[in-house]
């Protein structure tokens, strides 16, 4: 796997974020042979299964909690009745009979977390995060790359009060995103990037307050944005990323079109010392 972490100063393709960004690029399954790895800790058990398929590969991973007694060492001999699992899969396919120099990926990620005290006098908490997506990577004869991505993610969180003093609460969110990016790489390593993003968000929140009044809020919003950038990478000790994003619509009622210029640079004084700035 490859991981990129941005704690601030986002470049144009990440404009609009309000906190840190972690970009995780998962590896493909083994195209040559089947394999399985697994492990057990005091808290969880996990495993990974991978192998080849015609013109591609697959990978399935999973993790499940089975014991919470180890948590007593950290909570004054108390334990927390947590129960969670996560599952993921990735299928890749590449065939010159369909497209030359192209790779297709279908992936998914599913998690569930629960806090259940097994006591009718105590409340219960649950969270679910699910994601499915499709990606098409294309390499052209000239040093031009394109990526089409489609993803649907959902979140659900719920408080079940049982016979406790808490009140019921429910929250859900659905996010559908379509992105298309193109990158051109020069012989001197400089790059030009262009991209388009379409996003819709549908949210729901319901709760009952302490006097018994129920409230329910539902909202739907969409965003269309395009970006362009230039990466100056021809020099060994200096890098510059300059670009801008245009938001043609916003995710809030007041968010109409906005223009967001972005510049970030890096200058490496020594192999272990670098100066960075962003605006």
Tab-separated table of C-alpha atoms in Angstrom, residues 1-7 10-11 13-14 17 19-27 107 135 147 179 181 229 231:
chain	number	residue	atom	x	y	z
A	1	UNK	CA	0.000	0.000	0.000
A	2	UNK	CA	0.965	3.653	-0.449
A	3	UNK	CA	-0.160	6.434	1.895
A	4	UNK	CA	-0.032	10.214	1.395
A	5	UNK	CA	-0.879	12.475	4.321
A	6	UNK	CA	-1.628	16.206	4.072
A	7	UNK	CA	-2.037	18.052	7.346
A	10	UNK	CA	-3.788	21.170	0.122
A	11	UNK	CA	-3.136	21.316	-3.596
A	13	UNK	CA	-7.302	18.538	-6.346
A	14	UNK	CA	-7.983	18.552	-2.582
A	17	UNK	CA	-11.272	20.098	2.573
A	19	UNK	CA	-9.252	19.033	7.921
A	20	UNK	CA	-6.318	16.750	7.168
A	21	UNK	CA	-6.360	14.468	4.114
A	22	UNK	CA	-5.093	10.884	3.978
A	23	UNK	CA	-4.872	9.345	0.515
A	24	UNK	CA	-4.526	5.551	0.702
A	25	UNK	CA	-3.674	3.610	-2.457
A	26	UNK	CA	-4.284	-0.075	-1.777
A	27	UNK	CA	-2.193	-2.756	-3.417
A	107	UNK	CA	-13.403	-2.329	-4.557
A	135	UNK	CA	-11.854	2.934	-11.023
A	147	UNK	CA	-8.421	8.176	-14.104
A	179	UNK	CA	-14.186	12.136	-10.520
A	181	UNK	CA	-8.519	13.334	-13.687
A	229	UNK	CA	-2.548	22.616	-11.772
A	231	UNK	CA	3.798	20.803	-10.934
